[in-house]
Amino acid sequence: MNLAFNAEELVFQKEVRDWITANMPPEVAEESRRSRSSHVSKERLLQWQKKLSQKGWLVPNWPKEYGGTGWSSTQKFIFEMEMARADSPYLSSFSLKMVAPVLMKYGSEAQKKRFLPKIAAAEELWCQGYSEPGSGSDLASLRTRAERQGDQYIVNGQKIWTTNAHWADWMFCLVRTSNEGKRQEGISFLLIDMKTPGIKVDPIYLVDGTRTPMRHEVNQVFFTDVRVPVENRVGEENKGWTYAKYLLEFERGGQAHGPRLRKAFRHLQTLSKTQLNEGEPLSASPHWRERMAALEMELDAVEMNELMFYSSLKTGDAPGSMASIVKMRGTEVGQKITELAVEAVGWYGAPFTELRNYDSNIVPVGGEYVDDVSPRYFNQRKTTIYGGSSEVQRNVLAKAMLGL
Ligand SMILES: Cc1cc2nc3c(=O)[nH]c(=O)nc-3n(C[C@H](O)[C@H](O)[C@H](O)COP(=O)(O)OP(=O)(O)OC[C@H]3O[C@@H](n4cnc5c(N)ncnc54)[C@H](O)[C@@H]3O)c2cc1C
């Protein structure tokens, strides 16, 4: 496979790079650089998403009829590369890459008209209400109940680990509408306005030390007699499992790990040159170089897989079980990069495990580039759990690809 870009693609790359350089607000890039996970506050996220939307670049993966760019898969990859290079924060995948394709395929005309333009204009943000206490990997066991009363559902129950529920405008939510027959056949897919009375959102603070009220990522969400219009159900009652699985393929496959990992690897290369071991830079050690080379080969393989995966997809297609390979290896290699970075900075990583927020005025010790190493290491632990753990991805692959 030839990974070199052709002349036309290089022109496109320059156009993208120049536009991002000229238009990315410095405060957005700075907040993203300093965050543990390249996620930023709602205010900064919307500021950046609106700029991209005005340029017509917020939803490149969508079919053209809904506002997509019509770019080739290589152009999409170049765009993600340039976004990562410029310290763009992660955009709202829940809105752009998850609920949108489900609405396009299974939503009613009224739902498409109501929700898709607002997502494409960066006016509304979404969160994902799948997991519950006791229902993560075994998602079909979920118990949040929706009982139909006339033209409304009354929702009662609890979701957990709900990323960005504290700022989302809407939640796509799996609820139990029947206890008859197979568990998967009693689930429905609802769109819930987060301002509806009866919804309570409580923060969960992670081990990465992000404890300030608006900077945390995940939450518990409680529903007490929450009224949801029946018109906000996607597709048929009790068929939600089909839509939920379709969405998961986008969650697993559409995260563009390669460009982000390449950037993290470059950070690691800088650390290798600046961190000393008995007076010598780490990069002078053959043992260290061997480990870096082995890791870079794994990274090359992730990039290659991701590119092949994108080129096998036409815009609007579902990613299929290949998405599991990309998710599993992308997140595992990402964790390895953060592990080596912690080894590289040694003791200097310790003071910042909990202390330093992106707007902190604490001066780092141990040189530039070290202060975010530990928080990133801790934050990255989540990546092989959410969206289906690595073990679960291996089960999916064993069944779908190896026929075991
Ligand atoms: C930071 C973070 C953000 C998240 N964001 C969201 C969100 O926005 N919305 C949402 O709905 N969910 C979210 N999740 C939840 C996530 O999807 C679940 O945590 C995940 O599916 C695992 O479920 P669980 O936590 O219940 O663990 P469990 O399912 O209890 O798993 C525990 C362990 O057992 C292993 N295991 C379980 N079943 C099997 C099996 N069959 N074979 C082999 N091993 C198995 C798992 O791999 C894991 O190691 C988030 C999670 C985290 C950590």
GROMACS .gro file of C-alpha atoms in nm, residues 199-383:
model
  185
  199ILE     CA    1  -3.335   1.431   3.512
  200LYS     CA    2  -3.054   1.461   3.768
  201VAL     CA    3  -2.686   1.461   3.666
  202ASP     CA    4  -2.413   1.386   3.924
  203PRO     CA    5  -2.039   1.401   3.843
  204ILE     CA    6  -1.795   1.108   3.866
  205TYR     CA    7  -1.435   1.221   3.910
  206LEU     CA    8  -1.165   1.016   3.741
  207VAL     CA    9  -0.823   0.910   3.862
  208ASP     CA   10  -0.661   1.171   3.632
  209GLY     CA   11  -0.738   1.442   3.887
  210THR     CA   12  -0.988   1.645   3.687
  211ARG     CA   13  -1.197   1.741   3.989
  212THR     CA   14  -1.325   2.085   3.906
  213PRO     CA   15  -1.700   2.083   3.858
  214MET     CA   16  -1.712   2.181   3.488
  215ARG     CA   17  -1.390   2.007   3.380
  216HIS     CA   18  -1.487   1.654   3.473
  217GLU     CA   19  -1.587   1.416   3.192
  218VAL     CA   20  -1.826   1.150   3.321
  219ASN     CA   21  -2.147   1.142   3.521
  220GLN     CA   22  -2.432   0.938   3.661
  221VAL     CA   23  -2.774   1.031   3.530
  222PHE     CA   24  -3.092   0.958   3.723
  223PHE     CA   25  -3.440   0.958   3.566
  224THR     CA   26  -3.751   1.002   3.780
  225ASP     CA   27  -4.081   1.005   3.589
  226VAL     CA   28  -3.919   1.174   3.289
  227ARG     CA   29  -4.175   1.235   3.015
  228VAL     CA   30  -4.052   1.174   2.660
  229PRO     CA   31  -4.282   1.221   2.358
  230VAL     CA   32  -4.333   0.902   2.158
  231GLU     CA   33  -4.229   1.097   1.847
  232ASN     CA   34  -3.877   1.102   2.000
  233ARG     CA   35  -3.842   0.725   1.964
  234VAL     CA   36  -3.613   0.628   1.677
  235GLY     CA   37  -3.758   0.352   1.459
  236GLU     CA   38  -3.983   0.087   1.603
  237GLU     CA   39  -4.059   0.010   1.966
  238ASN     CA   40  -3.847  -0.284   2.096
  239LYS     CA   41  -3.615  -0.268   1.791
  240GLY     CA   42  -3.364  -0.035   1.959
  241TRP     CA   43  -3.094  -0.302   1.984
  242THR     CA   44  -3.049  -0.297   1.605
  243TYR     CA   45  -2.999   0.081   1.604
  244ALA     CA   46  -2.776   0.064   1.912
  245LYS     CA   47  -2.541  -0.187   1.747
  246TYR     CA   48  -2.527   0.016   1.426
  247LEU     CA   49  -2.423   0.319   1.631
  248LEU     CA   50  -2.153   0.121   1.816
  249GLU     CA   51  -1.977   0.044   1.487
  250PHE     CA   52  -1.938   0.418   1.429
  251GLU     CA   53  -1.824   0.471   1.789
  252ARG     CA   54  -1.555   0.205   1.754
  253GLY     CA   55  -1.441   0.277   1.401
  254GLY     CA   56  -1.471   0.649   1.357
  255GLN     CA   57  -1.230   0.792   1.609
  256ALA     CA   58  -0.925   0.853   1.383
  257HIS     CA   59  -0.672   0.718   1.632
  258GLY     CA   60  -0.370   0.729   1.400
  259PRO     CA   61  -0.320   1.106   1.373
  260ARG     CA   62  -0.363   1.157   1.749
  261LEU     CA   63  -0.126   0.873   1.830
  262ARG     CA   64   0.133   1.006   1.586
  263LYS     CA   65   0.124   1.336   1.768
  264ALA     CA   66   0.158   1.167   2.109
  265PHE     CA   67   0.450   0.967   1.970
  266ARG     CA   68   0.624   1.287   1.855
  267HIS     CA   69   0.581   1.418   2.211
  268LEU     CA   70   0.746   1.098   2.336
  269GLN     CA   71   1.034   1.149   2.091
  270THR     CA   72   1.087   1.498   2.234
  271LEU     CA   73   1.092   1.356   2.585
  272SER     CA   74   1.347   1.096   2.474
  273LYS     CA   75   1.579   1.373   2.361
  274THR     CA   76   1.530   1.601   2.662
  275GLN     CA   77   1.505   1.360   2.957
  276LEU     CA   78   1.840   1.247   3.093
  277ASN     CA   79   1.952   0.910   3.220
  278GLU     CA   80   2.287   0.930   3.405
  279GLY     CA   81   2.370   1.249   3.218
  280GLU     CA   82   2.283   1.119   2.873
  281PRO     CA   83   1.957   1.176   2.684
  282LEU     CA   84   1.737   0.868   2.688
  283SER     CA   85   1.760   0.854   2.310
  284ALA     CA   86   2.131   0.770   2.343
  285SER     CA   87   2.045   0.436   2.503
  286PRO     CA   88   2.022   0.144   2.253
  287HIS     CA   89   1.772  -0.029   2.482
  288TRP     CA   90   1.543   0.276   2.486
  289ARG     CA   91   1.576   0.320   2.109
  290GLU     CA   92   1.480  -0.043   2.058
  291ARG     CA   93   1.163   0.007   2.263
  292MET     CA   94   1.078   0.326   2.074
  293ALA     CA   95   1.129   0.149   1.741
  294ALA     CA   96   0.906  -0.143   1.844
  295LEU     CA   97   0.634   0.099   1.952
  296GLU     CA   98   0.661   0.300   1.631
  297MET     CA   99   0.610  -0.017   1.429
  298GLU     CA  100   0.290  -0.085   1.621
  299LEU     CA  101   0.183   0.271   1.553
  300ASP     CA  102   0.259   0.231   1.180
  301ALA     CA  103   0.037  -0.077   1.181
  302VAL     CA  104  -0.250   0.115   1.348
  303GLU     CA  105  -0.223   0.392   1.089
  304MET     CA  106  -0.211   0.142   0.806
  305ASN     CA  107  -0.515  -0.044   0.941
  306GLU     CA  108  -0.705   0.277   0.984
  307LEU     CA  109  -0.626   0.399   0.634
  308MET     CA  110  -0.723   0.065   0.481
  309PHE     CA  111  -1.039   0.068   0.688
  310TYR     CA  112  -1.135   0.418   0.570
  311SER     CA  113  -1.055   0.341   0.208
  312SER     CA  114  -1.277   0.030   0.220
  313LEU     CA  115  -1.572   0.248   0.327
  314LYS     CA  116  -1.791   0.461   0.111
  315THR     CA  117  -1.940   0.768   0.278
  316GLY     CA  118  -2.249   0.668   0.473
  317ASP     CA  119  -2.156   0.296   0.502
  318ALA     CA  120  -2.151   0.121   0.839
  319PRO     CA  121  -1.798   0.036   0.949
  320GLY     CA  122  -1.870  -0.333   1.033
  321SER     CA  123  -1.657  -0.550   1.261
  322MET     CA  124  -1.328  -0.409   1.122
  323ALA     CA  125  -1.416  -0.120   1.354
  324SER     CA  126  -1.329  -0.348   1.646
  325ILE     CA  127  -0.971  -0.396   1.521
  326VAL     CA  128  -0.920  -0.023   1.481
  327LYS     CA  129  -1.068   0.057   1.824
  328MET     CA  130  -0.882  -0.220   2.005
  329ARG     CA  131  -0.534  -0.164   1.859
  330GLY     CA  132  -0.567   0.217   1.846
  331THR     CA  133  -0.646   0.240   2.215
  332GLU     CA  134  -0.392  -0.024   2.322
  333VAL     CA  135  -0.106   0.143   2.135
  334GLY     CA  136  -0.221   0.480   2.272
  335GLN     CA  137  -0.185   0.342   2.624
  336LYS     CA  138   0.162   0.205   2.548
  337ILE     CA  139   0.275   0.553   2.436
  338THR     CA  140   0.159   0.706   2.765
  339GLU     CA  141   0.328   0.424   2.961
  340LEU     CA  142   0.663   0.489   2.797
  341ALA     CA  143   0.620   0.863   2.853
  342VAL     CA  144   0.574   0.803   3.228
  343GLU     CA  145   0.893   0.595   3.230
  344ALA     CA  146   1.073   0.870   3.042
  345VAL     CA  147   0.992   1.147   3.292
  346GLY     CA  148   1.027   0.927   3.601
  347TRP     CA  149   0.986   1.121   3.927
  348TYR     CA  150   0.905   1.444   3.744
  349GLY     CA  151   0.568   1.298   3.648
  350ALA     CA  152   0.465   1.245   4.009
  351PRO     CA  153   0.373   1.600   4.122
  352PHE     CA  154   0.118   1.642   3.847
  353THR     CA  155  -0.094   1.334   3.884
  354GLU     CA  156  -0.369   1.534   4.052
  355LEU     CA  157  -0.263   1.892   4.082
  356ARG     CA  158  -0.237   2.064   3.753
  357ASN     CA  159  -0.533   2.188   3.553
  358TYR     CA  160  -0.488   2.348   3.213
  359ASP     CA  161  -0.530   2.694   3.367
  360SER     CA  162  -0.314   2.623   3.673
  361ASN     CA  163  -0.036   2.867   3.762
  362ILE     CA  164   0.181   2.597   3.925
  363VAL     CA  165   0.521   2.600   3.757
  364PRO     CA  166   0.622   2.253   3.632
  365VAL     CA  167   0.949   2.096   3.746
  366GLY     CA  168   1.159   1.868   3.525
  367GLY     CA  169   1.147   2.078   3.212
  368GLU     CA  170   0.895   2.149   2.945
  369TYR     CA  171   0.657   1.877   2.825
  370VAL     CA  172   0.655   1.674   3.150
  371ASP     CA  173   0.359   1.815   3.340
  372ASP     CA  174   0.083   1.647   3.143
  373VAL     CA  175   0.248   1.306   3.118
  374SER     CA  176   0.094   1.145   3.429
  375PRO     CA  177  -0.256   1.289   3.388
  376ARG     CA  178  -0.260   1.168   3.027
  377TYR     CA  179  -0.140   0.825   3.138
  378PHE     CA  180  -0.423   0.800   3.392
  379ASN     CA  181  -0.683   0.945   3.158
  380GLN     CA  182  -0.592   0.697   2.882
  381ARG     CA  183  -0.680   0.398   3.106
  382LYS     CA  184  -1.042   0.456   3.008
  383THR     CA  185  -0.988   0.403   2.638
   0.00000   0.00000   0.00000
